[in-house]
């Protein structure tokens, strides 16, 4: 028993993640089937011009073979954990580790420290059996840490080439979200153009759930993170229903898309859940969003219920069209005048300076907000140029505005609200069985792509609601998922973000039930993730996947 592991941690260390049948004979005995040439989702000509060496590669599907399909040879592979933590990252590394070690003795796995920055600076450690075994089935990215350095300059790419040559690397696996996988594709293209024989493979990570499409059914970490938040929301709902005196406004992480909020709503049945994509579709103003919440507060109060649960997606602000415009205008303004605006220090002065570079409507909106929200909107962007929405206290802003509207409407009931923000609480949770198996399979599939010298691919494991027995594995060309978007004041090739589809089954299910959930106390209390016990409790995945696959029983 390891002293550094809890009782559960020790028991969990022995869990053997399950692999799809195609990978069960080991990495050498995998037959690779190639499909036809592929195209990017949009902007084909522009993407093709930017990726002349890697564009158009075929989709790959794996099949178990009885005989060795390649001679194999000792491999040197480097792995990078990029961006926000997501449960299961250590199991992706374990999958790569076991995948390459099963090839031929002498293969080595190196972990670059602190994210993409570690790759550029050549800072790494070798991951050996003892180190790997301490991290199997654990949450977190602490085995080698993560970082948000954006790999984008030629200087960085040239430094990567020096590192690759010095370490004699056959491949780099980048475990990250849409931005990091875009960077992986750009790096793969650069290596190919410079004839550097080093593959670059990506793995789809993010609790936000917005890196998905026909070939990537879900990003890893979403399942565990939402189950963790839903446990907490269920506990709060029970508390609210017991004391019957508070409204709880709970903001949930997910920088852009509302997948986390929607899934948490499906798991817990709150009285209110705002879906940013719907707000945008209906062109709602902040005042209209506030009004929709106030209506529920009043009607519950009239029924004698001065309590409730409201879920707020972290990215809401950016989806309110007037705010979306304000934020993109501020992005442009900061991209060109950051030093001048930020140098002023005082919030009011910063706002005045920023207002010189944005439209009159946006300036009026910015000035109408509380000072702390004005400041939060002008704070640092992350290295990808995104506003740091997790720092904007939307839940408090909404409570303040609902209180104001209730006052204006001469509300006779009681409205006492508590605010919460769940994000970091779930990002490093021990992976659910689903994420433990999915991540290990993604890593193992990545090692097959590496072994076959494929580059510019993302590892893909599919058919995820049919049980691991029926999971399939393969590789998807990253350029296939790309389009051109405006980022940080410039047009960039990026992987298309998957937002909540209002015509999709998860949203429709929610929309069908939300009125009864608003009126009553239909709360579900999912409880903690179960790691041991009956399969129907431990191996169940999430409602989003089940509904998307028509697999909800
Ligand atoms: P990734 O897209 O890198 O997976 O990160 C997602 C996320 O957890 C968002 O939900 C959140 O807005 C953001 O990271 C927070 O970033 P940070 O960890 O830098 O505070």
Coordinates of C-alpha atoms and ligand atoms in Angstrom, one line a residue:
X1 CA 0.0 0.0 0.0
X2 CA 1.5 3.4 -1.1
X3 CA 1.6 6.0 1.7
X4 CA 0.9 8.7 -0.9
X5 CA -2.5 7.2 -1.9
X6 CA -5.8 7.3 0.0
X7 CA -7.5 4.1 0.7
X8 CA -9.6 4.5 -2.4
X9 CA -6.5 5.6 -4.4
X10 CA -4.8 2.4 -3.4
X11 CA -7.7 0.2 -4.4
X12 CA -8.2 2.1 -7.6
X13 CA -4.5 1.8 -8.6
X14 CA -5.2 -1.8 -9.4
X15 CA -8.0 -1.1 -11.9
X16 CA -7.2 -2.5 -15.3
X17 CA -8.7 -0.2 -18.0
X18 CA -10.6 -2.0 -20.7
X19 CA -9.5 -1.7 -24.4
X20 CA -11.6 -1.9 -27.6
X21 CA -11.3 -5.3 -29.3
X22 CA -9.2 -3.8 -32.1
X23 CA -6.4 -3.1 -29.6
X24 CA -6.5 -6.2 -27.5
X25 CA -3.8 -8.1 -29.4
X26 CA -1.2 -5.4 -28.7
X27 CA -0.1 -2.5 -30.8
X28 CA 1.9 -4.6 -33.3
X29 CA -1.1 -6.7 -34.2
X30 CA -3.3 -4.0 -35.5
X31 CA -4.4 -3.8 -39.1
X32 CA -4.9 -0.3 -40.4
X33 CA -7.7 0.4 -42.8
X34 CA -7.5 3.7 -44.7
X35 CA -10.5 5.5 -46.1
X36 CA -10.7 8.0 -48.9
X37 CA -9.0 11.4 -48.9
X38 CA -10.6 13.9 -46.6
X39 CA -11.6 17.6 -46.7
X40 CA -11.8 20.2 -44.0
X41 CA -15.3 21.0 -42.6
X42 CA -15.1 24.5 -44.2
X43 CA -12.8 26.9 -46.0
X44 CA -11.2 24.0 -47.9
X45 CA -9.0 26.0 -50.2
X46 CA -7.5 28.2 -47.4
X47 CA -6.9 25.2 -45.1
X48 CA -5.3 23.2 -47.9
X49 CA -3.0 26.1 -48.7
X50 CA -1.9 26.3 -45.1
X51 CA -1.4 22.6 -44.7
X52 CA 0.1 21.5 -48.1
X53 CA 1.9 18.4 -46.7
X54 CA -0.7 17.0 -44.3
X55 CA -4.1 18.1 -45.8
X56 CA -6.4 15.4 -47.2
X57 CA -5.0 12.4 -45.3
X58 CA -7.5 9.5 -45.0
X59 CA -9.5 8.4 -42.0
X60 CA -8.0 5.4 -40.4
X61 CA -9.8 2.5 -38.6
X62 CA -8.1 -0.2 -36.7
X63 CA -8.8 -3.9 -36.7
X64 CA -7.3 -6.6 -34.5
X65 CA -4.9 -8.9 -36.5
X66 CA -3.6 -12.3 -35.6
X67 CA -0.1 -11.6 -37.0
X68 CA 2.3 -8.7 -36.6
X69 CA 1.5 -6.0 -39.1
X70 CA 4.8 -4.1 -38.7
X71 CA 8.2 -5.1 -37.5
X72 CA 8.2 -2.3 -35.0
X73 CA 11.3 -1.0 -33.3
X74 CA 12.2 0.8 -30.1
X75 CA 10.4 4.1 -30.1
X76 CA 11.2 7.4 -28.4
X77 CA 8.0 9.3 -27.8
X78 CA 7.5 12.6 -26.0
X79 CA 4.1 13.5 -24.4
X80 CA 2.7 16.9 -23.6
X81 CA -0.3 17.8 -21.4
X82 CA -1.7 21.0 -22.7
X83 CA -4.3 23.4 -21.3
X84 CA -6.9 22.9 -18.5
X85 CA -6.8 19.7 -16.5
X86 CA -9.3 17.0 -17.3
X87 CA -9.8 13.7 -15.5
X88 CA -8.1 10.8 -17.2
X89 CA -5.0 12.5 -18.6
X90 CA -2.7 10.1 -16.6
X91 CA -4.5 7.2 -18.2
X92 CA -3.9 8.6 -21.7
X93 CA -0.2 8.6 -20.8
X94 CA -0.5 5.0 -19.4
X95 CA -2.1 3.9 -22.7
X96 CA 0.8 5.4 -24.7
X97 CA 3.3 3.9 -22.2
X98 CA 1.9 0.4 -22.3
X99 CA 1.4 0.7 -26.1
X100 CA 5.0 1.6 -26.9
X101 CA 6.6 -0.7 -24.3
X102 CA 4.7 -3.6 -25.7
X103 CA 6.3 -2.9 -29.1
X104 CA 9.9 -3.8 -28.4
X105 CA 12.2 -3.5 -25.4
X106 CA 14.0 -0.3 -25.3
X107 CA 11.1 2.0 -26.2
X108 CA 11.1 5.2 -24.1
X109 CA 8.4 7.6 -23.1
X110 CA 9.4 11.1 -22.1
X111 CA 7.1 13.7 -20.5
X112 CA 7.6 17.3 -21.3
X113 CA 7.2 19.4 -18.2
X114 CA 4.6 22.1 -17.8
X115 CA 2.8 21.8 -21.1
X116 CA 3.9 23.0 -24.6
X117 CA 6.5 25.3 -23.0
X118 CA 8.4 22.2 -21.8
X119 CA 8.6 20.9 -25.4
X120 CA 10.0 24.3 -26.7
X121 CA 12.5 24.5 -23.9
X122 CA 13.5 20.8 -24.0
X123 CA 12.5 20.3 -20.3
X124 CA 11.5 16.7 -19.8
X125 CA 11.7 13.6 -17.6
X126 CA 11.6 10.0 -18.6
X127 CA 8.5 8.2 -17.5
X128 CA 9.5 4.8 -16.2
X129 CA 7.4 1.9 -14.7
X130 CA 7.7 3.1 -11.1
X131 CA 6.6 6.6 -12.0
X132 CA 3.8 5.5 -14.3
X133 CA 2.4 3.0 -11.8
X134 CA 2.0 5.8 -9.2
X135 CA -0.4 7.7 -11.5
X136 CA -2.6 5.0 -13.1
X137 CA -6.3 5.8 -12.8
X138 CA -5.7 9.0 -10.9
X139 CA -7.0 12.5 -11.7
X140 CA -4.9 15.5 -12.4
X141 CA -2.0 16.3 -14.7
X142 CA 0.6 16.4 -12.0
X143 CA 2.7 13.6 -13.4
X144 CA 4.3 16.2 -15.7
X145 CA 2.1 19.3 -15.2
X146 CA 0.3 21.2 -17.8
X147 CA 0.6 24.7 -19.4
X148 CA -1.1 27.0 -21.8
X149 CA 1.8 28.2 -23.9
X150 CA 0.6 28.6 -27.5
X151 CA 2.9 26.9 -30.1
X152 CA 2.7 29.3 -33.0
X153 CA 5.9 31.0 -33.9
X154 CA 8.6 29.7 -36.3
X155 CA 11.1 30.3 -33.6
X156 CA 9.2 27.9 -31.3
X157 CA 8.9 25.3 -34.0
X158 CA 12.6 25.5 -34.8
X159 CA 13.4 25.0 -31.1
X160 CA 11.0 21.9 -31.2
X161 CA 13.1 20.6 -34.1
X162 CA 16.3 20.9 -32.1
X163 CA 14.7 19.1 -29.1
X164 CA 13.4 16.3 -31.4
X165 CA 16.8 15.8 -32.9
X166 CA 18.6 15.9 -29.6
X167 CA 16.2 13.4 -28.0
X168 CA 16.0 11.3 -31.2
X169 CA 12.2 11.4 -31.0
X170 CA 10.0 9.4 -33.3
X171 CA 6.8 11.1 -32.1
X172 CA 5.2 13.7 -30.0
X173 CA 1.7 13.2 -28.5
X174 CA -0.1 16.4 -27.6
X175 CA -3.0 15.9 -25.2
X176 CA -5.2 19.0 -25.4
X177 CA -8.4 20.8 -26.4
X178 CA -9.3 22.4 -29.7
X179 CA -6.6 25.1 -29.6
X180 CA -3.9 22.6 -28.6
X181 CA -4.8 20.1 -31.2
X182 CA -4.8 22.9 -33.8
X183 CA -1.2 23.7 -32.6
X184 CA -0.4 20.0 -32.9
X185 CA -1.6 20.0 -36.5
X186 CA 0.4 23.1 -37.3
X187 CA 3.5 21.5 -35.8
X188 CA 2.9 18.3 -37.7
X189 CA 2.8 20.4 -40.9
X190 CA 6.0 22.2 -40.0
X191 CA 7.9 19.0 -39.3
X192 CA 6.6 17.5 -42.6
X193 CA 7.6 20.6 -44.6
X194 CA 11.1 20.5 -43.0
X195 CA 11.3 16.7 -43.6
X196 CA 11.8 16.1 -39.8
X197 CA 10.8 12.4 -39.4
X198 CA 8.8 12.9 -36.2
X199 CA 5.1 12.3 -36.0
X200 CA 2.7 14.6 -34.1
X201 CA -0.4 13.0 -32.8
X202 CA -3.2 14.7 -30.8
X203 CA -5.6 13.4 -28.2
X204 CA -9.0 15.1 -27.5
X205 CA -9.1 16.5 -24.0
X206 CA -11.4 19.1 -22.3
X207 CA -14.0 19.0 -19.6
X208 CA -15.9 21.5 -21.7
X209 CA -17.1 18.8 -24.0
X210 CA -16.8 21.1 -27.1
X211 CA -14.1 19.2 -28.9
X212 CA -16.4 16.7 -30.7
X213 CA -17.8 15.8 -34.1
X214 CA -18.8 12.8 -36.1
X215 CA -15.4 11.2 -35.4
X216 CA -14.6 12.4 -32.0
X217 CA -17.7 11.5 -30.0
X218 CA -16.6 13.2 -26.8
X219 CA -13.5 14.8 -25.3
X220 CA -12.2 13.0 -22.3
X221 CA -12.7 14.4 -18.8
X222 CA -16.2 15.7 -19.5
X223 CA -17.9 12.6 -18.1
X224 CA -16.1 12.7 -14.8
X225 CA -16.1 16.5 -14.3
X226 CA -19.9 16.8 -14.9
X227 CA -20.6 13.8 -12.6
X228 CA -18.6 15.5 -9.9
X229 CA -20.5 18.8 -10.4
X230 CA -23.8 17.0 -10.5
X231 CA -23.1 15.3 -7.2
X232 CA -22.5 18.7 -5.6
X233 CA -25.6 20.3 -7.3
X234 CA -27.7 17.3 -6.1
X235 CA -26.4 17.9 -2.6
X236 CA -27.2 21.6 -2.8
X237 CA -30.7 20.9 -4.2
X238 CA -31.4 18.6 -1.2
X239 CA -30.2 21.4 1.1
X240 CA -32.4 23.9 -0.7
X241 CA -35.4 21.7 -0.4
X242 CA -34.7 21.0 3.2
X243 CA -34.2 24.6 4.4
X244 CA -36.5 26.1 1.8
X245 CA -35.0 29.6 2.2
X246 CA -32.3 30.0 -0.5
X247 CA -32.1 30.3 -4.2
X248 CA -28.7 28.9 -5.3
X249 CA -27.1 30.4 -8.4
X250 CA -24.5 27.9 -9.6
X251 CA -22.1 28.9 -12.3
X252 CA -20.5 25.9 -14.1
X253 CA -17.3 25.8 -16.0
X254 CA -17.1 25.5 -19.7
X255 CA -15.5 28.5 -21.4
X256 CA -17.8 28.7 -24.4
X257 CA -20.2 25.9 -24.9
X258 CA -22.9 25.0 -22.3
X259 CA -22.5 21.2 -22.6
X260 CA -21.5 21.0 -18.9
X261 CA -24.5 23.0 -17.8
X262 CA -26.9 21.1 -20.0
X263 CA -25.5 17.7 -18.8
X264 CA -25.7 18.8 -15.2
X265 CA -29.3 19.8 -15.8
X266 CA -30.1 16.4 -17.2
X267 CA -28.5 14.8 -14.2
X268 CA -30.1 16.9 -11.5
X269 CA -33.3 18.6 -12.9
X270 CA -32.8 22.2 -11.6
X271 CA -35.5 24.9 -11.6
X272 CA -33.6 27.1 -14.1
X273 CA -30.7 26.3 -16.4
X274 CA -29.6 28.9 -18.9
X275 CA -28.1 27.6 -22.2
X276 CA -25.9 30.2 -23.8
X277 CA -26.4 28.9 -27.3
X278 CA -30.2 29.4 -26.9
X279 CA -29.6 32.9 -25.6
X280 CA -27.6 33.7 -28.7
X281 CA -30.1 32.0 -31.1
X282 CA -33.0 34.1 -29.6
X283 CA -30.8 37.2 -29.6
X284 CA -31.6 37.8 -25.9
X285 CA -30.3 40.8 -24.0
X286 CA -29.0 40.5 -20.5
X287 CA -32.2 42.1 -19.3
X288 CA -34.3 39.4 -21.0
X289 CA -32.2 36.6 -19.5
X290 CA -32.6 38.2 -16.1
X291 CA -36.4 38.5 -16.7
X292 CA -36.7 34.8 -17.6
X293 CA -35.1 33.9 -14.2
X294 CA -37.2 36.4 -12.3
X295 CA -40.4 35.0 -13.7
X296 CA -39.5 31.5 -12.3
X297 CA -38.6 33.1 -8.9
X298 CA -41.9 34.9 -8.8
X299 CA -44.1 31.9 -9.8
X300 CA -42.3 29.6 -7.3
X301 CA -42.8 32.2 -4.6
X302 CA -46.5 32.5 -5.4
X303 CA -46.7 28.8 -4.8
X304 CA -45.0 29.3 -1.4
X305 CA -41.5 28.3 -2.6
X306 CA -38.9 30.9 -1.9
X307 CA -36.1 28.6 -3.0
X308 CA -34.6 27.0 -6.0
X309 CA -31.6 26.0 -8.1
X310 CA -30.4 28.0 -11.1
X311 CA -27.5 26.8 -13.3
X312 CA -25.5 29.4 -15.2
X313 CA -23.0 28.4 -17.9
X314 CA -19.6 30.1 -17.5
X315 CA -19.6 31.3 -21.1
X316 CA -23.0 33.0 -20.9
X317 CA -21.7 36.6 -21.1
X318 CA -20.0 35.9 -24.5
X319 CA -23.2 34.5 -26.0
X320 CA -25.5 37.5 -25.2
X321 CA -25.2 39.2 -28.6
X322 CA -24.6 42.7 -27.1
X323 CA -21.8 41.2 -24.9
X324 CA -20.4 39.1 -27.8
X325 CA -20.0 42.3 -29.8
X326 CA -18.5 44.1 -26.8
X327 CA -16.0 41.3 -26.1
X328 CA -14.9 40.9 -29.7
X329 CA -14.5 44.7 -30.0
X330 CA -12.5 44.7 -26.8
X331 CA -10.4 41.8 -28.1
X332 CA -9.5 43.9 -31.1
X333 CA -8.9 47.0 -29.0
X334 CA -6.6 45.1 -26.6
X335 CA -4.8 43.3 -29.4
X336 CA -3.7 46.7 -30.7
X337 CA -3.7 49.1 -27.7
X338 CA -3.2 46.7 -24.7
X339 CA -0.2 48.6 -23.2
X340 CA -1.9 52.0 -23.3
X341 CA -5.2 50.7 -21.9
X342 CA -3.8 48.6 -19.1
X343 CA -1.1 51.1 -18.3
X344 CA -3.8 53.4 -16.9
X345 CA -4.4 51.1 -13.9
X346 CA -7.6 52.7 -12.7
X347 CA -10.8 50.9 -14.0
X348 CA -12.7 54.0 -15.0
X349 CA -9.7 55.4 -16.9
X350 CA -9.2 52.0 -18.6
X351 CA -12.8 51.9 -19.6
X352 CA -12.7 55.4 -21.0
X353 CA -9.5 54.5 -23.0
X354 CA -11.0 51.2 -24.3
X355 CA -14.2 53.1 -25.3
X356 CA -12.3 55.2 -27.8
X357 CA -11.7 52.0 -29.8
X358 CA -15.1 50.3 -29.6
X359 CA -18.6 51.2 -31.0
X360 CA -20.9 53.6 -29.1
X361 CA -23.3 50.8 -28.3
X362 CA -20.6 48.7 -26.8
X363 CA -19.2 51.7 -24.9
X364 CA -22.6 52.3 -23.4
X365 CA -23.0 48.7 -22.4
X366 CA -19.5 48.5 -20.8
X367 CA -20.1 51.7 -18.8
X368 CA -23.5 50.4 -17.6
X369 CA -21.8 47.4 -15.8
X370 CA -20.6 47.3 -12.2
X371 CA -16.9 48.3 -12.1
X372 CA -15.7 44.8 -11.1
X373 CA -17.4 43.3 -14.2
X374 CA -15.9 46.1 -16.4
X375 CA -12.4 45.2 -15.1
X376 CA -13.0 41.4 -15.5
X377 CA -14.0 42.0 -19.1
X378 CA -10.7 43.9 -19.7
X379 CA -8.5 41.5 -17.8
X380 CA -5.8 39.4 -19.5
X381 CA -6.7 37.1 -22.4
X382 CA -5.3 33.6 -22.2
X383 CA -2.5 32.8 -24.7
X384 CA -5.1 31.9 -27.3
X385 CA -6.7 35.3 -27.1
X386 CA -9.8 34.1 -25.2
X387 CA -11.4 36.3 -22.5
X388 CA -11.0 34.5 -19.2
X389 CA -14.7 33.9 -18.5
X390 CA -14.1 31.9 -15.4
X391 CA -13.0 35.2 -13.8
X392 CA -16.2 37.0 -14.7
X393 CA -18.7 36.6 -11.8
X394 CA -21.8 36.2 -13.9
X395 CA -23.6 34.4 -11.1
X396 CA -23.3 37.4 -8.8
X397 CA -24.2 39.8 -11.6
X398 CA -27.4 37.8 -12.2
X399 CA -28.3 37.7 -8.5
X400 CA -27.8 41.5 -8.3
X401 CA -30.0 42.1 -11.4
X402 CA -32.8 39.6 -10.4
X403 CA -32.9 41.4 -7.0
X404 CA -33.2 44.7 -8.7
X405 CA -36.0 43.5 -11.1
X406 CA -37.9 41.9 -8.2
X407 CA -37.8 45.3 -6.4
X408 CA -39.0 47.1 -9.5
X409 CA -41.9 44.7 -9.7
X410 CA -42.8 45.2 -6.0
X411 CA -42.2 41.5 -5.3
X412 CA -43.9 40.5 -2.0
X413 CA -42.1 37.2 -1.5
X414 CA -38.5 36.5 -0.2
X415 CA -35.5 36.2 -2.4
X416 CA -32.3 35.3 -0.6
X417 CA -29.6 33.9 -2.9
X418 CA -26.3 32.0 -2.5
X419 CA -23.7 32.0 -5.3
X420 CA -21.4 29.1 -6.2
X421 CA -18.9 28.4 -9.0
X422 CA -18.0 24.9 -9.8
X423 CA -15.0 24.4 -12.1
X424 CA -11.7 23.5 -10.4
X425 CA -13.6 21.1 -8.1
X426 CA -14.1 18.6 -11.0
X427 CA -11.2 19.0 -13.3
X428 CA -8.9 16.7 -11.3
X429 CA -11.4 14.2 -10.0
X430 CA -10.4 10.5 -10.2
X431 CA -11.6 9.4 -13.6
X432 CA -14.9 7.5 -13.8
X433 CA -14.7 4.0 -15.3
X434 CA -15.8 5.5 -18.6
X435 CA -13.0 8.1 -18.6
X436 CA -10.4 5.6 -17.3
X437 CA -11.2 3.2 -20.1
X438 CA -11.7 5.9 -22.8
X439 CA -8.4 7.7 -21.9
X440 CA -6.4 4.5 -21.8
X441 CA -7.8 3.5 -25.2
X442 CA -7.1 6.9 -26.7
X443 CA -3.4 6.7 -25.5
X444 CA -3.1 3.1 -26.7
X445 CA -4.5 4.0 -30.1
X446 CA -2.1 7.0 -30.3
X447 CA 0.8 4.6 -29.9
X448 CA -0.5 2.6 -32.9
X449 CA -0.6 5.8 -35.0
X450 CA 3.0 6.5 -33.9
X451 CA 4.2 3.0 -34.7
X452 CA 2.8 3.4 -38.2
X453 CA 4.5 6.8 -38.6
X454 CA 1.2 8.6 -39.0
X455 CA 1.3 12.4 -38.4
X456 CA -1.3 15.2 -38.2
X457 CA -3.9 12.8 -36.7
X458 CA -6.0 12.7 -33.6
X459 CA -6.5 9.5 -31.8
X460 CA -10.1 8.4 -32.0
X461 CA -12.2 5.9 -30.1
X462 CA -15.9 5.5 -31.1
X463 CA -19.2 3.8 -30.5
X464 CA -18.9 4.8 -26.9
X465 CA -22.4 4.0 -25.7
X466 CA -22.3 0.4 -26.9
X467 CA -20.0 -1.0 -24.2
X468 CA -16.2 -1.3 -24.5
X469 CA -16.7 -4.7 -26.3
X470 CA -18.1 -2.7 -29.2
X471 CA -15.8 0.4 -29.1
X472 CA -13.8 1.0 -32.3
X473 CA -10.5 2.8 -32.6
X474 CA -8.6 4.7 -35.3
X475 CA -7.2 8.1 -36.3
X476 CA -8.8 11.2 -37.7
X477 CA -6.8 13.8 -39.8
X478 CA -6.8 16.9 -37.7
X479 CA -7.1 19.2 -40.8
X480 CA -10.5 17.5 -41.4
X481 CA -12.0 19.3 -38.4
X482 CA -10.7 22.7 -39.2
X483 CA -12.1 26.0 -40.5
X484 CA -10.9 29.6 -40.5
X485 CA -12.0 31.8 -37.5
X486 CA -11.2 35.3 -36.3
X487 CA -9.0 35.0 -33.2
X488 CA -7.1 37.6 -31.3
X489 CA -7.6 40.1 -34.1
X490 CA -6.5 37.8 -37.0
X491 CA -7.9 35.0 -39.2
X492 CA -6.6 31.6 -38.0
X493 CA -7.1 28.0 -39.0
X494 CA -8.7 26.3 -35.9
X495 CA -10.6 23.2 -35.1
X496 CA -14.3 24.0 -35.2
X497 CA -15.7 24.3 -31.6
X498 CA -18.8 22.1 -31.0
X499 CA -21.5 24.1 -29.3
X500 CA -24.8 22.8 -27.9
X501 CA -27.0 22.0 -30.8
X502 CA -30.5 23.4 -30.2
X503 CA -31.9 20.7 -32.6
X504 CA -29.9 18.0 -30.8
X505 CA -31.5 15.4 -28.6
X506 CA -29.9 16.5 -25.3
X507 CA -31.2 20.0 -25.6
X508 CA -34.6 18.9 -26.8
X509 CA -34.9 16.5 -23.8
X510 CA -34.1 19.4 -21.5
X511 CA -36.5 21.8 -23.3
X512 CA -39.3 19.3 -23.0
X513 CA -38.9 19.0 -19.2
X514 CA -37.7 22.4 -18.0
X515 CA -41.1 23.8 -17.2
X516 CA -42.1 21.0 -14.9
X517 CA -38.6 21.2 -13.3
X518 CA -39.1 25.0 -12.9
X519 CA -42.4 24.5 -11.0
X520 CA -41.7 21.4 -8.9
X521 CA -38.9 19.8 -6.9
X522 CA -38.1 17.1 -9.4
X523 CA -34.4 17.2 -8.3
X524 CA -32.3 14.1 -8.9
X525 CA -29.4 13.4 -6.5
X526 CA -26.8 11.5 -8.4
X527 CA -24.4 11.0 -5.5
X528 CA -20.7 10.4 -5.9
X529 CA -19.1 8.6 -8.8
X530 CA -18.9 4.9 -8.0
X531 CA -15.8 3.0 -8.9
X532 CA -16.7 -0.4 -7.5
X533 CA -20.0 -2.2 -7.7
X534 CA -22.6 -3.2 -10.3
X535 CA -21.8 -2.3 -13.8
X536 CA -25.1 -0.4 -14.4
X537 CA -23.9 2.0 -11.6
X538 CA -20.2 2.2 -12.3
X539 CA -19.9 1.9 -16.1
X540 CA -22.8 4.2 -17.0
X541 CA -21.8 7.2 -19.2
X542 CA -23.5 10.5 -19.4
X543 CA -26.9 11.6 -20.7
X544 CA -25.4 13.8 -23.4
X545 CA -23.7 10.8 -25.1
X546 CA -26.7 8.4 -24.4
X547 CA -29.2 10.8 -25.9
X548 CA -26.9 11.7 -28.9
X549 CA -26.6 8.0 -29.6
X550 CA -30.3 7.1 -29.0
X551 CA -29.1 4.8 -26.2
X552 CA -31.1 6.2 -23.2
X553 CA -33.1 3.3 -21.8
Ligands
LIG1 P1 -9.3 23.6 -21.8 O1 -10.1 24.1 -22.9 O2 -7.9 23.8 -22.0 O3 -9.6 22.1 -21.6 O4 -9.7 24.3 -20.4 C1 -11.1 24.4 -20.1 C2 -11.3 25.2 -18.9 O5 -11.4 24.3 -17.8 C3 -12.5 26.0 -19.0 O6 -13.7 25.3 -18.6 C4 -12.2 27.2 -18.2 O7 -12.9 28.4 -18.6 C5 -10.7 27.4 -18.3 O8 -10.2 26.1 -18.6 C6 -10.1 27.9 -17.1 O9 -8.7 28.1 -17.3 P2 -7.6 28.1 -16.2 O10 -7.3 26.7 -15.8 O11 -6.4 28.7 -16.9 O12 -8.1 28.9 -15.1

